[in-house]
JSON list of C-alpha atoms in Angstrom, two decimals:
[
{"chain": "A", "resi": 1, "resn": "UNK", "atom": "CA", "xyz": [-42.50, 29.02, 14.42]},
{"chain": "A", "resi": 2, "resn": "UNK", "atom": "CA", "xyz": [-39.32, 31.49, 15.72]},
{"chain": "A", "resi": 3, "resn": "UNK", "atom": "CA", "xyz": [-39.94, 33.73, 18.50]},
{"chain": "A", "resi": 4, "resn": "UNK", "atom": "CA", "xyz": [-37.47, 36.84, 18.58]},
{"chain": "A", "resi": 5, "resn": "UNK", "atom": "CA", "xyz": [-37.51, 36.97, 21.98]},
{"chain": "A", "resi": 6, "resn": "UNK", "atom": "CA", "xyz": [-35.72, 40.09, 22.29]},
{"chain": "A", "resi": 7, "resn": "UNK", "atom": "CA", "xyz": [-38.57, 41.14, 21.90]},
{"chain": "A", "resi": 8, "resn": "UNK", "atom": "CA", "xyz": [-40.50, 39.16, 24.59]},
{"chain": "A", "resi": 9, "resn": "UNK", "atom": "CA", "xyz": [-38.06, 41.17, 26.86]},
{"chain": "A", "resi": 10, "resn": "UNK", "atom": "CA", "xyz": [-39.79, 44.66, 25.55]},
{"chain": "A", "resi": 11, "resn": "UNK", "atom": "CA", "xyz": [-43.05, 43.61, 26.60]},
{"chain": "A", "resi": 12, "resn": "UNK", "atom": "CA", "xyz": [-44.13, 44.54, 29.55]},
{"chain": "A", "resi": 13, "resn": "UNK", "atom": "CA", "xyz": [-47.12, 45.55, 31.87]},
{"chain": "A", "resi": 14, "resn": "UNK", "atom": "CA", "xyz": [-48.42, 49.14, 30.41]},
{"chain": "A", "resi": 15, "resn": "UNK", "atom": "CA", "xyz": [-50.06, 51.10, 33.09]},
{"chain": "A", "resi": 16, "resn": "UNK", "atom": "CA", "xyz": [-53.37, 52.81, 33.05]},
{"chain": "A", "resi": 17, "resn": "UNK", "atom": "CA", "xyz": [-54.01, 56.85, 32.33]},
{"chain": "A", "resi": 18, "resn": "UNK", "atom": "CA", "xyz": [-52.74, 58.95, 35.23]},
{"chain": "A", "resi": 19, "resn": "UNK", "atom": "CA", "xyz": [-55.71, 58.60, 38.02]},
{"chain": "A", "resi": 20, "resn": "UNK", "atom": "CA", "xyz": [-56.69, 55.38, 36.66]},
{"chain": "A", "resi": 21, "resn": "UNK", "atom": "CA", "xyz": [-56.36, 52.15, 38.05]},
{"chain": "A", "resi": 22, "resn": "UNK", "atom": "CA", "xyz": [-55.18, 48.52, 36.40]},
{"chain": "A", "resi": 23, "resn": "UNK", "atom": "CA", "xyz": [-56.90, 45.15, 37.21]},
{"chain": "A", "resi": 24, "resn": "UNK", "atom": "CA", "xyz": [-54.87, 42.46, 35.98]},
{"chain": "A", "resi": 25, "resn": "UNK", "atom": "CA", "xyz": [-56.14, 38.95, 36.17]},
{"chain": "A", "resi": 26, "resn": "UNK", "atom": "CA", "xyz": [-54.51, 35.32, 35.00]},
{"chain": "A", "resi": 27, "resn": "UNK", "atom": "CA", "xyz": [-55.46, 31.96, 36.02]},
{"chain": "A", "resi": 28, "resn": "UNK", "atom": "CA", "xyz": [-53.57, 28.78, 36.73]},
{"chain": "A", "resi": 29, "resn": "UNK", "atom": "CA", "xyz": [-54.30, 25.09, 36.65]},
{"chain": "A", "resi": 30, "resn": "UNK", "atom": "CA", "xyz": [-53.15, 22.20, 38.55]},
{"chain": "A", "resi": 31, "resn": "UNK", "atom": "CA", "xyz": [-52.61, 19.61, 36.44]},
{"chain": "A", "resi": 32, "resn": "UNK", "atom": "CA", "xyz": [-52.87, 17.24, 39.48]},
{"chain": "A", "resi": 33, "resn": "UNK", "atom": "CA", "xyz": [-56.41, 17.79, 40.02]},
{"chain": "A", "resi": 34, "resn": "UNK", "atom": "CA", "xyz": [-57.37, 20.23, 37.79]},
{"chain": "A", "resi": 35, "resn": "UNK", "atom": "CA", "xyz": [-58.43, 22.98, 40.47]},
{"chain": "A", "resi": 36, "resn": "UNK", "atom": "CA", "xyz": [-57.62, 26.47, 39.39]},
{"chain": "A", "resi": 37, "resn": "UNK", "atom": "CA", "xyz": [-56.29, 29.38, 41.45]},
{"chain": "A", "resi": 38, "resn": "UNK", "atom": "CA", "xyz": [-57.41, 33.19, 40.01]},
{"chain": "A", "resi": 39, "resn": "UNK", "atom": "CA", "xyz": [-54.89, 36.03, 40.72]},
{"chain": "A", "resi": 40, "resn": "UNK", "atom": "CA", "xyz": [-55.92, 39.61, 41.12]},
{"chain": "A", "resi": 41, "resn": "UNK", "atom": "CA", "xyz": [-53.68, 42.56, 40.64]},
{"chain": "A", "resi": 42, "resn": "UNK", "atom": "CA", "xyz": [-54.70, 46.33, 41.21]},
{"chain": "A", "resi": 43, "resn": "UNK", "atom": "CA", "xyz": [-51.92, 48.73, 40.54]},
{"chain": "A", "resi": 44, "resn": "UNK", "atom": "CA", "xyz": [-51.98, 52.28, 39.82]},
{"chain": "A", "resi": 45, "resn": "UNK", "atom": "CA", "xyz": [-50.73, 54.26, 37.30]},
{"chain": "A", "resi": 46, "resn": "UNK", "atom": "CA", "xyz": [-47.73, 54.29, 38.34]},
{"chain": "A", "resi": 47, "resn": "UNK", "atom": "CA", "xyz": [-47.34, 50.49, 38.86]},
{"chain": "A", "resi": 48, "resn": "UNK", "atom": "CA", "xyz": [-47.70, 51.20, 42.55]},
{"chain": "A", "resi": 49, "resn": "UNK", "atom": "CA", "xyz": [-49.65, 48.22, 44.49]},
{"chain": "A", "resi": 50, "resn": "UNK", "atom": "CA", "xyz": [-53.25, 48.48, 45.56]},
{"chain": "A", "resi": 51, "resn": "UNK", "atom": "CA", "xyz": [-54.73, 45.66, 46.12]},
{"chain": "A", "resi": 52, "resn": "UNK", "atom": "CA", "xyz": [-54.23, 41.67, 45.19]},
{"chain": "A", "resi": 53, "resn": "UNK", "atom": "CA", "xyz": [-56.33, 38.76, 45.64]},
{"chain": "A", "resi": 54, "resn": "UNK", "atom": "CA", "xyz": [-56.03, 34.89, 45.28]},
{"chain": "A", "resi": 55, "resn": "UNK", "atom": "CA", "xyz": [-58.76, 32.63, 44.95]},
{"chain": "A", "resi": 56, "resn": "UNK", "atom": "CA", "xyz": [-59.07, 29.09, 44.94]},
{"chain": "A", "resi": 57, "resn": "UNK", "atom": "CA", "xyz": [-61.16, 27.45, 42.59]},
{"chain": "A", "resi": 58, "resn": "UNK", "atom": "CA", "xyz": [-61.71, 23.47, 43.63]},
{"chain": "A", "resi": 59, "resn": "UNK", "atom": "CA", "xyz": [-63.98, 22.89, 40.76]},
{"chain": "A", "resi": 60, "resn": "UNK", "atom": "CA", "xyz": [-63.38, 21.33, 37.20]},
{"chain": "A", "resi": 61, "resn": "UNK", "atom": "CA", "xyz": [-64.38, 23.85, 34.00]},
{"chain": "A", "resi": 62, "resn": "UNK", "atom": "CA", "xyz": [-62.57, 25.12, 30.64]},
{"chain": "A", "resi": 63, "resn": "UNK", "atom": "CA", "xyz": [-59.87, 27.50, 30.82]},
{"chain": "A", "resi": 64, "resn": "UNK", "atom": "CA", "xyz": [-62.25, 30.18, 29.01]},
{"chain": "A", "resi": 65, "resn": "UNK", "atom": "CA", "xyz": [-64.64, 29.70, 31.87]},
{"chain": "A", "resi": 66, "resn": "UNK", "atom": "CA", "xyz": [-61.59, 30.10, 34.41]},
{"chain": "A", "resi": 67, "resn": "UNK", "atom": "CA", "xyz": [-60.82, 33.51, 32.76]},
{"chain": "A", "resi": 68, "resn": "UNK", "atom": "CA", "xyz": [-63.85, 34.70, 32.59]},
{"chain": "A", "resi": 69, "resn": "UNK", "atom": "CA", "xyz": [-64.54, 34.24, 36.68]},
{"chain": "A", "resi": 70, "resn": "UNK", "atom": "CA", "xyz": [-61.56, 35.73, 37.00]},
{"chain": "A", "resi": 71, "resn": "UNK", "atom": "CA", "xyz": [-62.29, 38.84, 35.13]},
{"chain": "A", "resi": 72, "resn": "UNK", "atom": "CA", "xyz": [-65.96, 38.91, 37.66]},
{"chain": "A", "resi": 73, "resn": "UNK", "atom": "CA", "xyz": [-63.73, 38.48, 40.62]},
{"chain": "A", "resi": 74, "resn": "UNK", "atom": "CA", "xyz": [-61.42, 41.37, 39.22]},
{"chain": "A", "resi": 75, "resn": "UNK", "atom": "CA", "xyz": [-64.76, 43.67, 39.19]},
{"chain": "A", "resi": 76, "resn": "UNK", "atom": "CA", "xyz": [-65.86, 42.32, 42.90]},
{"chain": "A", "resi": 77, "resn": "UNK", "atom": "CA", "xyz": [-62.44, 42.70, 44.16]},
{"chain": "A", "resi": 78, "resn": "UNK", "atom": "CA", "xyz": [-62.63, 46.54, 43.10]},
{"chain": "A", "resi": 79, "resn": "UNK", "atom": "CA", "xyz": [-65.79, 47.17, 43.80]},
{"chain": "A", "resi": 80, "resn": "UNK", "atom": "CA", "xyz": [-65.25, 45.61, 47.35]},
{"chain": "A", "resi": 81, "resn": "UNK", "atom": "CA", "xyz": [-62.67, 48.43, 47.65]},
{"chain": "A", "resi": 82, "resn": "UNK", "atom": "CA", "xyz": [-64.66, 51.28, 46.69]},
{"chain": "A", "resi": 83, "resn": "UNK", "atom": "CA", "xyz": [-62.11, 51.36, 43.96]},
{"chain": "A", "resi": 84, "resn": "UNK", "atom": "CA", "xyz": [-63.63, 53.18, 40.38]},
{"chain": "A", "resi": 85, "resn": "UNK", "atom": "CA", "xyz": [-61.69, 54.36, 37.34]},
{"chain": "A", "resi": 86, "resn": "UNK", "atom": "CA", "xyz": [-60.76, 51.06, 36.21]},
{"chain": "A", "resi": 87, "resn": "UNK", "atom": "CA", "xyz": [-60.06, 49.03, 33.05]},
{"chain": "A", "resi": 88, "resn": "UNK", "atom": "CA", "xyz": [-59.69, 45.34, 33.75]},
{"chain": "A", "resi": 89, "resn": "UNK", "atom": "CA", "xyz": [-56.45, 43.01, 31.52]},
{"chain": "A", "resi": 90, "resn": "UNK", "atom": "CA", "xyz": [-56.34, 39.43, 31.11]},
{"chain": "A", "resi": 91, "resn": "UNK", "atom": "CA", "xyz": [-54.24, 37.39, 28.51]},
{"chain": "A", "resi": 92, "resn": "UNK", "atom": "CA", "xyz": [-57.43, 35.34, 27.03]},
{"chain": "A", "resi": 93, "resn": "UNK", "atom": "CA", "xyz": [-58.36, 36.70, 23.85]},
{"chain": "A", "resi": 94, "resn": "UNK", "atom": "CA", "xyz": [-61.59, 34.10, 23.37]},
{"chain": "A", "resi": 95, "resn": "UNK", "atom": "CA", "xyz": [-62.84, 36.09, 26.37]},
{"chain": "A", "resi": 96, "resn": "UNK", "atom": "CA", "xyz": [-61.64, 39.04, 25.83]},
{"chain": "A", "resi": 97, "resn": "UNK", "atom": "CA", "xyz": [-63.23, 39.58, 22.42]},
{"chain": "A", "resi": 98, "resn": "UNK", "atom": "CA", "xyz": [-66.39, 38.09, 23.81]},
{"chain": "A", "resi": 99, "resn": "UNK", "atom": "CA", "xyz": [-66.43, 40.93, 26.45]},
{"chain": "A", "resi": 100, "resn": "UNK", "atom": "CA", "xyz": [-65.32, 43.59, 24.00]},
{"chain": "A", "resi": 101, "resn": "UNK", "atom": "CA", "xyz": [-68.05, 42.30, 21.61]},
{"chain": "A", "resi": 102, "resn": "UNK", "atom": "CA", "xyz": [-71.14, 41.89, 23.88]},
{"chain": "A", "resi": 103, "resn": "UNK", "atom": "CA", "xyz": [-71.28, 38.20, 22.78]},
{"chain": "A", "resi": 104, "resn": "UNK", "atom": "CA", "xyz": [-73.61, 36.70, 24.58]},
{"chain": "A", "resi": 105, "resn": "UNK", "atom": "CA", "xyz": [-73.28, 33.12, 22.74]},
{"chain": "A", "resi": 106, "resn": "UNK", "atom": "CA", "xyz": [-74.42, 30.28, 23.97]},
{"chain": "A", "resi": 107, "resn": "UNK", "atom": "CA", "xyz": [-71.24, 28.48, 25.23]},
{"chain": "A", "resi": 108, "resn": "UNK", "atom": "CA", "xyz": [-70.02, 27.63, 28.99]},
{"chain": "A", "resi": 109, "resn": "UNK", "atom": "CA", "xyz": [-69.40, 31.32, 30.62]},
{"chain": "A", "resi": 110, "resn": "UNK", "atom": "CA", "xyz": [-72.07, 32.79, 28.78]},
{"chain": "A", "resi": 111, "resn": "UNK", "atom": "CA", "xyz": [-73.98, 33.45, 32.60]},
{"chain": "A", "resi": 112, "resn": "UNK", "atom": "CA", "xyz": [-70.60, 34.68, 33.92]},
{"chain": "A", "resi": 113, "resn": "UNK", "atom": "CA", "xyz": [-70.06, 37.09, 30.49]},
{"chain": "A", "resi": 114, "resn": "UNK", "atom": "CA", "xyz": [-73.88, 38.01, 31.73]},
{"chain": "A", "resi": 115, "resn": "UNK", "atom": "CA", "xyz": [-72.97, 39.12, 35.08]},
{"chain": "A", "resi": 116, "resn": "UNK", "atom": "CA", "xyz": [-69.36, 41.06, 33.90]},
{"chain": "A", "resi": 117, "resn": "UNK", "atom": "CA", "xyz": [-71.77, 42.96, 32.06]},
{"chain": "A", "resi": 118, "resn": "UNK", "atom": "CA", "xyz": [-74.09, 44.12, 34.79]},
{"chain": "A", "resi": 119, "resn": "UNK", "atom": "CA", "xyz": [-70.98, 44.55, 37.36]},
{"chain": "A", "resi": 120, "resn": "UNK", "atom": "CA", "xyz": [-69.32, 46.92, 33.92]},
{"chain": "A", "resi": 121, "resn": "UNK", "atom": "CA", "xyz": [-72.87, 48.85, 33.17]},
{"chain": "A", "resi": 122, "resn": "UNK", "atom": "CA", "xyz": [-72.98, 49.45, 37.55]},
{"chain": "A", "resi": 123, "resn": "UNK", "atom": "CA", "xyz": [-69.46, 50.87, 37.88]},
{"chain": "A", "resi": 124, "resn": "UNK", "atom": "CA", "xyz": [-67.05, 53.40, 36.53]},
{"chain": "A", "resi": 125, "resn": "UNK", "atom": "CA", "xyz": [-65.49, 50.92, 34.37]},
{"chain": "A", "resi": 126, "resn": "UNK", "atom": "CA", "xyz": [-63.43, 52.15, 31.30]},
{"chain": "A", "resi": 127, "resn": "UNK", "atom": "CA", "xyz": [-62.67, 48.60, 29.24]},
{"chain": "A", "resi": 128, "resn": "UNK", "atom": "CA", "xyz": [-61.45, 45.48, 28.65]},
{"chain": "A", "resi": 129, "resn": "UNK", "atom": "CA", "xyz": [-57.81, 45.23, 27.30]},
{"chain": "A", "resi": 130, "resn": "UNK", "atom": "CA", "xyz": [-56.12, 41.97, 25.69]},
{"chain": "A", "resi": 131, "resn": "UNK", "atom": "CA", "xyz": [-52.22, 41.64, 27.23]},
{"chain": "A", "resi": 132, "resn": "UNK", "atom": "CA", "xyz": [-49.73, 39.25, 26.53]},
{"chain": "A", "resi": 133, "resn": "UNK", "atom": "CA", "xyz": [-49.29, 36.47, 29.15]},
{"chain": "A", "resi": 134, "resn": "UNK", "atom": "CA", "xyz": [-45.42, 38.42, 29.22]},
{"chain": "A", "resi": 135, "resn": "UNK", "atom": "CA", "xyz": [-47.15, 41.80, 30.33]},
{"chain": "A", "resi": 136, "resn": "UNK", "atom": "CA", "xyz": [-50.01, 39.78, 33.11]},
{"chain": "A", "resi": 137, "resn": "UNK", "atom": "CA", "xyz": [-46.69, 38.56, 34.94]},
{"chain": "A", "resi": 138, "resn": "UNK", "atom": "CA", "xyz": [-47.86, 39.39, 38.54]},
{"chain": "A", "resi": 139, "resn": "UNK", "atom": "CA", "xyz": [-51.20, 38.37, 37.86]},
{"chain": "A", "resi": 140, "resn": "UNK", "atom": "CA", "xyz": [-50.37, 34.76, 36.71]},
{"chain": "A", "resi": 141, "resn": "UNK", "atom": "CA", "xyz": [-47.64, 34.63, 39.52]},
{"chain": "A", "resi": 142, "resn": "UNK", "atom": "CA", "xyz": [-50.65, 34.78, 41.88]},
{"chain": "A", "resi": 143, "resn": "UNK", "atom": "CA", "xyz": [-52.66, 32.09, 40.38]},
{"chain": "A", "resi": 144, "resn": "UNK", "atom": "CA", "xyz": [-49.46, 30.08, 40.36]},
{"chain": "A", "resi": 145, "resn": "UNK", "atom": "CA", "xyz": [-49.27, 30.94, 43.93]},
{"chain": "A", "resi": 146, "resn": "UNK", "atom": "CA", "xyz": [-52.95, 30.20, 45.02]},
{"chain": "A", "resi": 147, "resn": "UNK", "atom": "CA", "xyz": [-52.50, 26.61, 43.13]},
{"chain": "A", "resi": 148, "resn": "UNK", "atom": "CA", "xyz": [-49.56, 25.67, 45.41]},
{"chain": "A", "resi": 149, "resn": "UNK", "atom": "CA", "xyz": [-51.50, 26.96, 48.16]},
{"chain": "A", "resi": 150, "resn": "UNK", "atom": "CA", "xyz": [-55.09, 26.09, 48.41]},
{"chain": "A", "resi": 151, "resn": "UNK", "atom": "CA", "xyz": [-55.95, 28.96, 50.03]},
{"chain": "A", "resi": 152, "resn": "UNK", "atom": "CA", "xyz": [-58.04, 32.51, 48.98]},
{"chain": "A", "resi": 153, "resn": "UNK", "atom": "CA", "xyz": [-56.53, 35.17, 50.77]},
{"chain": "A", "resi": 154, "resn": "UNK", "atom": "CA", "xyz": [-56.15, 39.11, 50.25]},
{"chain": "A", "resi": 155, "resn": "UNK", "atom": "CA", "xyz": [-53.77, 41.84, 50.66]},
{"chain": "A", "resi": 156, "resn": "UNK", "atom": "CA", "xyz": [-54.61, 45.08, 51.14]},
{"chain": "A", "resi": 157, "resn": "UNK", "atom": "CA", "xyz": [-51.43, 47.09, 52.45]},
{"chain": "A", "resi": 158, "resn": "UNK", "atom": "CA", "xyz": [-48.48, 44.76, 50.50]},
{"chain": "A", "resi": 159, "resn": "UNK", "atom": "CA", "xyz": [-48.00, 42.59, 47.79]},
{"chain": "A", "resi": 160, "resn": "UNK", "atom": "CA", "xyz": [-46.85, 38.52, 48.63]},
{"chain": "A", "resi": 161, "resn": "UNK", "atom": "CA", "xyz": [-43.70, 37.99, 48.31]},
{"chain": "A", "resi": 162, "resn": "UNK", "atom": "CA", "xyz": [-43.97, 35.65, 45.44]},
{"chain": "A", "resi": 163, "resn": "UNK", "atom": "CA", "xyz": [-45.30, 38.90, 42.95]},
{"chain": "A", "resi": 164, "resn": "UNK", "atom": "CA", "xyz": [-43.04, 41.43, 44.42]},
{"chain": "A", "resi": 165, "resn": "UNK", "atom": "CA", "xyz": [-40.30, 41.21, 42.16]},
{"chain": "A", "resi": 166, "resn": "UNK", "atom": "CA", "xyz": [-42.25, 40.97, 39.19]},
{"chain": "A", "resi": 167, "resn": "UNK", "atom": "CA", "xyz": [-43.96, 44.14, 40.05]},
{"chain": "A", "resi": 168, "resn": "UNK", "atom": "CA", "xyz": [-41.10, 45.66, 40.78]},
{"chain": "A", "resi": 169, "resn": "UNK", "atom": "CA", "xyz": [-39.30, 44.67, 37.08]},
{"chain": "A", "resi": 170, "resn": "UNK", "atom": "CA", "xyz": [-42.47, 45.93, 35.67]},
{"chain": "A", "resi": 171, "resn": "UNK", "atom": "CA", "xyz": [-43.06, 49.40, 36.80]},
{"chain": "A", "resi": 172, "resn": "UNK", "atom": "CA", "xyz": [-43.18, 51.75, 33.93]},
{"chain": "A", "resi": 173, "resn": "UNK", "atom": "CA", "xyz": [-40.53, 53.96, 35.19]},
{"chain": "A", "resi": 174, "resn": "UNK", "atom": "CA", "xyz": [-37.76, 51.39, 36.52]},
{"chain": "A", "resi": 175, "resn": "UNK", "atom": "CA", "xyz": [-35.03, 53.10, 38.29]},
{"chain": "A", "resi": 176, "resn": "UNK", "atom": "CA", "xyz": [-31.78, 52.97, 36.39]}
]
């Protein structure tokens, strides 16, 4: 299969409705000993930086269970802030669908897809949305980060260094 990757380059994060906020979330794996690290993102509509979070996940489970704690701790990380007005993006489409479909199958995250549910039905969520890994860029570079790290940690007044630049590329307005 051929990938035109000019126009890879076009795709990019899209930012909420003005007043709304952005949760981006992405997971990593080391392949060393298969921990995971979970990256958080919170920007608002105008790709300005709210909040981040990095988790560290010591424990062995599918990829599709990975995303889908990752989309819970994107709710608890807002909802920790008092944050509302939020729609939540990760780049798995098995969980994605499952979310946007109320599937409540019988399959490895089905208790986590359970409790996304009841965090979504207590807040002022507005949806799920399906990005390309190319527009979840800051998000994955945290899980990348948190794998080489070991460490959970949050930032509430700047974003690490290792997703600043990223951001920056991906603000919807870039200055020319």
């Amino acid at each position: 299969m051929e990938v035109d990757i000019t126009k890879l380059d076009d795709v990019r994060w899209k930012p909420p409705d003005n007043g709304k906020l952005m949760i981006n979330v992405d997971a990593a794996t080391n392949n060393k000993n298969s921990s995971k690290g979970l990256g958080v993102m919170i920007r608002d509509s105008l790709g300005e930086f709210v909040l981040s979070k990095t988790i560290f996940w010591p424990f062995r489970i599918s990829i599709e269970a990975t995303e889908a704690l990752e989309i819970k701790w994107g709710f608890f990380s807002a909802l920790e802030a008092g944050l509302s007005g939020f729609s939540i993006a990760s780049d798995c489409l098995t969980v994605v669908n499952a979310l946007k479909s109320k599937d409540r199958a019988l399959c490895e995250f089905g208790i986590t897809l359970d409790e996304i549910f009841y965090l979504a039905n207590c807040s002022n969520f507005e949806g799920f949305v399906f990005v390309p890994r190319y527009a979840n860029k800051v998000a994955h570079c945290l899980a990348r980060f948190v794998v080489l790290s070991n460490s959970s940690q949050v930032w509430k007044r700047e974003i690490p260094s290792c997703g600043w630049s990223t951001m920056f590329a991906d603000k919807p307005f870039p200055l020319y």
